[in-house]
Structures are given as structure tokens and as C-alpha cells.
Amino acid sequence: MKPNELLRLVWINITQNKFKTVLTSIGIIVGAATIVMVIAIGKGGQADVAEQFKNLNAGAIDISYDGGDRERGGQSAEASPGGGNFSGGEGGFSGGRGRSPDEAGGGVLNGDSFPGGRMDFFGGGSDMEERINQENITLDEDDVDDIETFVSGISAATISYSTRSSVEGGELDEAQTYTIAGVREEYAQMSNLSLAVGEFIAESEDENKDKVCVLGASVAEEIFGSAIDAYGSVIYIDSRSYVVNGVLSSMGTVASGISPDDSIFIPYATGVKYLVGSSVSPTITVIAEDVDNVEQVSKDVAKVLAQTYPNAEFTYEDAGSKMEAASASNEILTMLLIAMAAIVFVVGGIGIMNVLFVSVKERTNEIGILKAIGCSRKNILFEFLLEAAAISLIGGILGVAASLCAAPVVEYLGVRVELSAAAFLIALLFAVITGTIFGFYPAYKASRLVPVEALGAE
Amino acid sequence: METVEREERDGIITLRDVNKSYKMGENVLHVLKDISLTVKKGEYLAVLGPSGSGKSTLMNIIGCMDVMDSGAYCLDGVEIEKAKEKELTGIRNQKIGFIFQKYHLIGTYNVLQNIVMPLLMRGMTLKEAREASMDTITMLGLAERMEHKPNELSGGQQQRVAIARALVGQPAILLADEPTGALDQESGKEVLKLFDRLNDMGNTIVMITHDLGVARHAGRVVRIVDGKLYENGVTVQPDAAG
Ligand SMILES: Nc1ncnc2c1ncn2[C@@H]1O[C@H](COP(=O)(O)OP(=O)(O)OP(=O)(O)O)[C@@H](O)[C@H]1O
Ligand SMILES: [Mg+2]
């Protein structure tokens, strides 16, 4: 039989009973929609990760110390959670605590809920003084100089910290708590920050401990309404006035923490003087020239720091591993979703198989007639197989259409969805493959019917 | 033996000692008993017999729709008992035209599609098949009905569609199992007239019936009684038709 004549017959059969065709393909509709959504959500997740890390310098290494300084945590209750949170992907502010593996949860919990209690808790531990990291160590600018001098393969190095403090001024009715980041001039370039208006912190301002600040885009909008209005105005951080010297462009969300959009930047030394004092728990950020060299640079930095602090162990976090971790968790999610889609397809396929079995039974007489007039087994097999494939294709198309409707809903629920033509194609392909595979057995059964028995069936 | 051999050479259908039985649980139902039959080219044969005598079983074997248990069957030079399923498919398509009591049209397809189906199986396009069938369709008065679905036709019209489908492939033999069985007298007469005409045109026809009146149309009548075949005149039992 000519393929297009066979297709014509298949077409007649599937259009004859549209309702049945759609019912048959419901499993496939759901399966195809699921596949599209799975890919869309997976892609959305990837895009999220990519976006979070877009400002991230892949060669960045954060060096922080979380040992003896915990004693001081209580003195400045606000300092710690902000630091922890801020240690996002932008490679800037790894606040000391809340980041070491053993303290990851504890730091935040202590800082938020028991600001006072923590001092008693850890402060009493003086009997552990000899242990490593029990000293009061504060990384400072000299350490940065040492690293820049003695470690090769570094393109930039800086020191920064973050804290949280109450802020007043502008259109704010009452004091608000914001993340305050103490940074140096080179920080902007290292974190790929760009300014919407004004200038970033200058070295002279740091040296002079000037009370100036640069606002994140969201902060500027919250306090002043717009970047232009903010520029040149005055805000009050911890009741001291700071002149707004610049406002950042909106940077979007960044990985696992507060974005620059929601932060206020002040000169490093200014913050040490007026805000954090000796409780500062800074992070040194070093950028390796060669991304593949991150490990070696970390080791070299450790050697240099060991000269100054023989008994201390620092925490090293490199951006690459953070990115890997984020992608890995995203991949696990994708795998789970793919497994789900596979299950849906198998169920949909079994559904198709069921309906086709019923259909073969219903059409036994027709098969008998076809056999009586000399239709070959091959042609009967093909007809039923093509029908299954066509029904699945229709199901696939309807499924893709359904996913187009579902996408805004899922997006509304807060999951990022990235629809793509590739996903539609894959869904259609899977639909047809599933339908054909599960349609094979009923079609095969139909083709093997004994003519006289098939014809006798009513 | 010589006469038998000559007969076999002349015959378009030659059955020799064909047996067929059905197993019904413990018992075996012996339906066809040592049937030997020769049908010559151009012959119009009626197979007469009471209900349950094995007429349809015989016809299904002649039509290569069923397999016999033992015996030999030669159809238009092909030894059917040795043929594989694939060959049988080809034979059904090219050498045999089936006409059934219940028309057996495919309800999803329209009249034209039903009629040209055997030609499509041969690899023709719908257009080619339509052209090749046009004469037959006109002869059977179905030209106006081509787009209709079978359930929109009367019984007589449906049977004419079935006959057209059997004819379009120009088969070696036409096999009709009670072609008038489901029709009223008038339509039945028309079908029989048509068969007469087809036979005059040179078609070989084997028609099964339990109606002596119908059988009289045929040039030759054989009887099946209780699974045994008798040439006409060798009547063992009175005609069971009624
Ligand atoms: N598939 C089958 N399995 C078991 N027995 C069968 C089968 N087909 C036919 N028979 C039996 O074989 C016998 C002959 O049946 P067949 O259909 O050939 O009769 P028939 O002469 O065509 O009768 P009718 O005039 O009623 O159509 C019947 O007794 C029937 O019950
Ligand atoms: Mg019968």
C-alpha cells in the first residue's frame, strides 16, 4: 500500500471520532506538557544560577577567619548575620561567621535570635584557648598587602566586611535596618559593579575615614525614590550623617545572599571607625588571574597568612565551587523532574496501549474484512502503528499547548520558567515515540489475527 | 485417474479430499469430510445445503481465509496448502473476490474508499484506483453514492458496494456466501440478475446458499449435507431449504 494512501486511511480514522482521539491521548497530553515544563523549569533554574553568578568573578577566592572572633559577636549583635548573608556570589563579603561548615546554621541562628546569649555561650569557653582558631585574629589591610606582595598569579585583592545597621533619612519615616558593606576602592571593579550616578568609594575617602556612601539601586529607590534624588543627599547610618556619593546600577539578584542592590557601601576605614570597631570580621577577596589556578593561589595565600598567624586556620571559599554547588543542586532538581516526566509518559503510554487494545477489539471485524480483501499483516501493523503515532502526535501538540497555558501559572507561583522551541520538539518526539512503542503490541496483535476469526467477530 | 487429472488441469479450483474439523473442548466436530470439488473457469456454481452443514467453512477454505486439516487445494495454479501467509494475502487480494451475507463494508470509509480498497492494497493511488473502478461503479449504479457512508445506504445498495469491491480487482473467482441472505426479495433478485450478467461476462462464481430458488440461477449445483459434498442428482436427503 502506498504510504500516503495508508496515511489517508489513518487520517480518516482519527478524525472520525475526535473525542475518542483526544481521550486516548490524554496520558500523552499530560506527558508532553510535563516534559515541556520540566525542561522549562530546568532551564529557568539554570538561568537563575547563571544570573546569580553573572557578576561573579570565577577566579575569586574569599578568605575569612571564624575562630576567636566569635567572642566578640555579642558586642555587635547586628554584625554577624549580615556578614553571613552577604557572602554571596559577588565575591565580596564573606562575613566571617555562618560560613564555616560547622557553624553554617549556628551563626545565623545565634546572630538573629540570641544576640546577647551568644557571648555568654562562647565567651565562657576560655578553657579552649589553646585550640586552634581561639585567638582574636582580625584580618586587615596589611594582610592584603602581604598577599599582593608575596603571592603571584593574583589580579586583584581587597578586604571588606558587612554588617547591619539602622539607617534614617530621605523619605524614610522611621529607621530601617540595611546591610552596610565596608569596602575599598577596588571592590567595585572586582565585583563588576557599575554606577548609575556618581562615583564609587575613593581611596582618599578610605584614608580620611570620610562619612560618604554609595547606595545599591533598591536602597536608593526605597530611601529617596530614585537614584538622581539620592545622589548628593545625606543618610544617617547609626545616627551619623553620610553623603551619598553614588548610586549603583541595578545588578539583579545574586547567589545565596543579599544583592548589591540592597546594600549600602561605605569606605572600609570609615566603617571600622564608626560602625563595627574592633568586632570587624572582614573577608579578604583575592582574584586569581587564571581560573584554573585558584587552588594554587589559595595554597599560596594560606602560606603567607600562616607567617602572620601561625595558629589560625582560615576559611577559603572560591567562586567556582560555589557555582558548581549551585549547578549541582539544580541538576538534581532537573533529574527529579525528568524522572517524573518519564513516569508520566509510561503511564500515558500504557493508557494509549489500553485504548488501542480496545480499539483493535472493536475493529476486529474491520481487520477481518481488510484481511479478506488481501491487506497484508505489514499494512495492518502500519495502519495501527501510524494511528497510535498520530494520536500521540496530536496529544503531544495539545500537551505543548497545555504547557503554554501552565507556564504563566507556574511562573506566578514563583518558579522561573524558560520555554524553548527545543523543549517543544523534544516533547513531541517523546510523545510520538511513546505512542509508537506502546501502540506496537496492539498493532502487532491486530496484524496477527486469523482472517476468518476476525471476520466472524461481531 | 486420468479424468481426474484432466479435470484438475481445467479447474480453476480443485479440492481433493479436504477435511476440516473444530475442536470443541473434548469432542471434535468434523465439519468437512473428504470434500473433492472442481470448479472450471467461467463456471457458475451454487453450493446448496442446510444450516450448519459446513458451507461457510468450505467457502472460507476456498477463499484462503481458513486452513484445512488435510487434503489438497489448487487455486488458479497455486498449491494453497503449501503457501505461506504472505502469498495467501496476495491471493486473497488478486485472485478472489469476496461477497458476504452481511456485506462487511468498513463503516468509517465512504462507498468509494470501500470499493477501491483492494486496489489500494495493490499499491495504486486513490486516483488510479478510482479510475480503474469507475466502470464497475457505474455498472452497479453507485456513481451517485460514492461519498456516502455505508450506513446511509439500503441493504441492496450496500450489497452492490460489496459486489463492486469484489469485482474491481478482476479476480479469478467470485466467492459469495449467501449474497441475498440479508436482502428483501426485490433486492435479492437484482443481485442474482447481476450475478447472471457477471457470469455471462466470463466471471467464475461460487455462490453459497441454502435456498434452492437462488441456487437455480447457477449453471451447476452441488449439495453439502452433514459435511459431505454431493453433485446434484445424487441427492441423499431432500432439500433442506425452507
Ligand atoms: N470457529 C468455529 N469453531 C467451532 N465450530 C465452528 C466454527 N465455525 C463453524 N463451526 C461449526 O461448524 C459447523 C459448520 O458451520 P458453517 O458456518 O460452515 O455452516 P453453514 O453451512 O455455513 O451454516 P449457515 O447456513 O447457517 O451459514 C457448524 O456446526 C458450526 O457450529
Ligand atoms: Mg454460513
Short mmCIF file of C-alpha atoms in Angstrom, two decimals, chain A residues 1-2 4-5 8-10 12-13 16 363 365-366 368-377 379 383 450-453 455-458, chain B residues 60 64-66 85 89-90 92-93 98 100 102 104-109 113-114 117-118 120-128 149 165:
data_model
loop_
_atom_site.label_atom_id
_atom_site.label_comp_id
_atom_site.label_asym_id
_atom_site.label_seq_id
_atom_site.Cartn_x
_atom_site.Cartn_y
_atom_site.Cartn_z
CA MET A 1 0.00 0.00 0.00
CA LYS A 2 1.24 3.48 -0.82
CA ASN A 4 0.21 8.35 1.58
CA GLU A 5 -2.86 6.16 0.99
CA ARG A 8 -5.14 8.95 4.31
CA LEU A 9 -6.89 6.00 5.95
CA VAL A 10 -5.22 6.78 9.27
CA ILE A 12 -9.95 9.26 8.27
CA ASN A 13 -9.88 7.02 11.30
CA GLN A 16 -13.80 10.21 12.55
CA ARG A 363 -12.31 -3.13 14.94
CA ASN A 365 -14.35 -7.16 12.14
CA GLU A 366 -12.77 -4.39 10.08
CA GLY A 368 -11.12 -9.34 9.15
CA ILE A 369 -12.55 -7.50 6.14
CA LEU A 370 -9.17 -5.97 5.36
CA LYS A 371 -7.60 -9.41 5.54
CA ALA A 372 -10.31 -10.91 3.34
CA ILE A 373 -9.61 -8.39 0.60
CA GLY A 374 -5.90 -9.02 0.86
CA CYS A 375 -4.48 -6.49 3.26
CA SER A 376 -1.10 -7.72 4.41
CA ARG A 377 -0.04 -8.09 8.02
CA ASN A 379 -0.11 -2.91 6.22
CA GLU A 383 -2.03 1.35 9.96
CA VAL A 450 -6.66 -15.06 11.82
CA PRO A 451 -8.79 -13.69 8.96
CA VAL A 452 -11.76 -15.98 9.37
CA GLU A 453 -11.88 -15.47 13.12
CA LEU A 455 -14.31 -11.63 10.26
CA GLY A 456 -16.57 -13.76 12.42
CA ALA A 457 -16.20 -11.44 15.39
CA GLU A 458 -19.09 -9.09 16.00
CA ASN B 60 -13.53 -19.88 3.84
CA CYS B 64 -7.89 -18.85 1.67
CA MET B 65 -9.31 -17.40 4.85
CA ASP B 66 -9.04 -20.62 6.79
CA GLU B 85 0.61 -16.29 4.86
CA THR B 89 -2.57 -12.38 1.33
CA GLY B 90 -1.64 -11.78 -2.30
CA ARG B 92 -6.91 -13.06 -1.49
CA ASN B 93 -6.14 -9.69 -2.96
CA PHE B 98 -15.46 -11.99 -1.61
CA PHE B 100 -20.60 -11.75 2.23
CA LYS B 102 -23.57 -9.21 5.87
CA HIS B 104 -18.90 -6.46 5.54
CA LEU B 105 -18.21 -2.91 4.48
CA ILE B 106 -15.98 -0.69 6.61
CA GLY B 107 -18.19 1.88 8.27
CA THR B 108 -15.59 4.60 8.64
CA TYR B 109 -14.87 4.75 4.93
CA GLN B 113 -12.98 4.11 -0.39
CA ASN B 114 -14.60 0.75 0.38
CA MET B 117 -9.65 -0.79 -1.06
CA PRO B 118 -8.37 -3.96 -2.82
CA LEU B 120 -5.06 0.41 -2.81
CA MET B 121 -3.65 -2.78 -1.30
CA ARG B 122 -2.03 -3.45 -4.65
CA GLY B 123 -0.17 -0.16 -4.40
CA MET B 124 -2.40 2.03 -6.53
CA THR B 125 -3.04 5.63 -5.55
CA LEU B 126 -6.59 6.64 -4.77
CA LYS B 127 -6.77 8.44 -8.10
CA GLU B 128 -5.57 5.45 -10.12
CA LYS B 149 -21.07 6.13 4.22
CA ARG B 165 -15.41 -4.17 -4.18
#
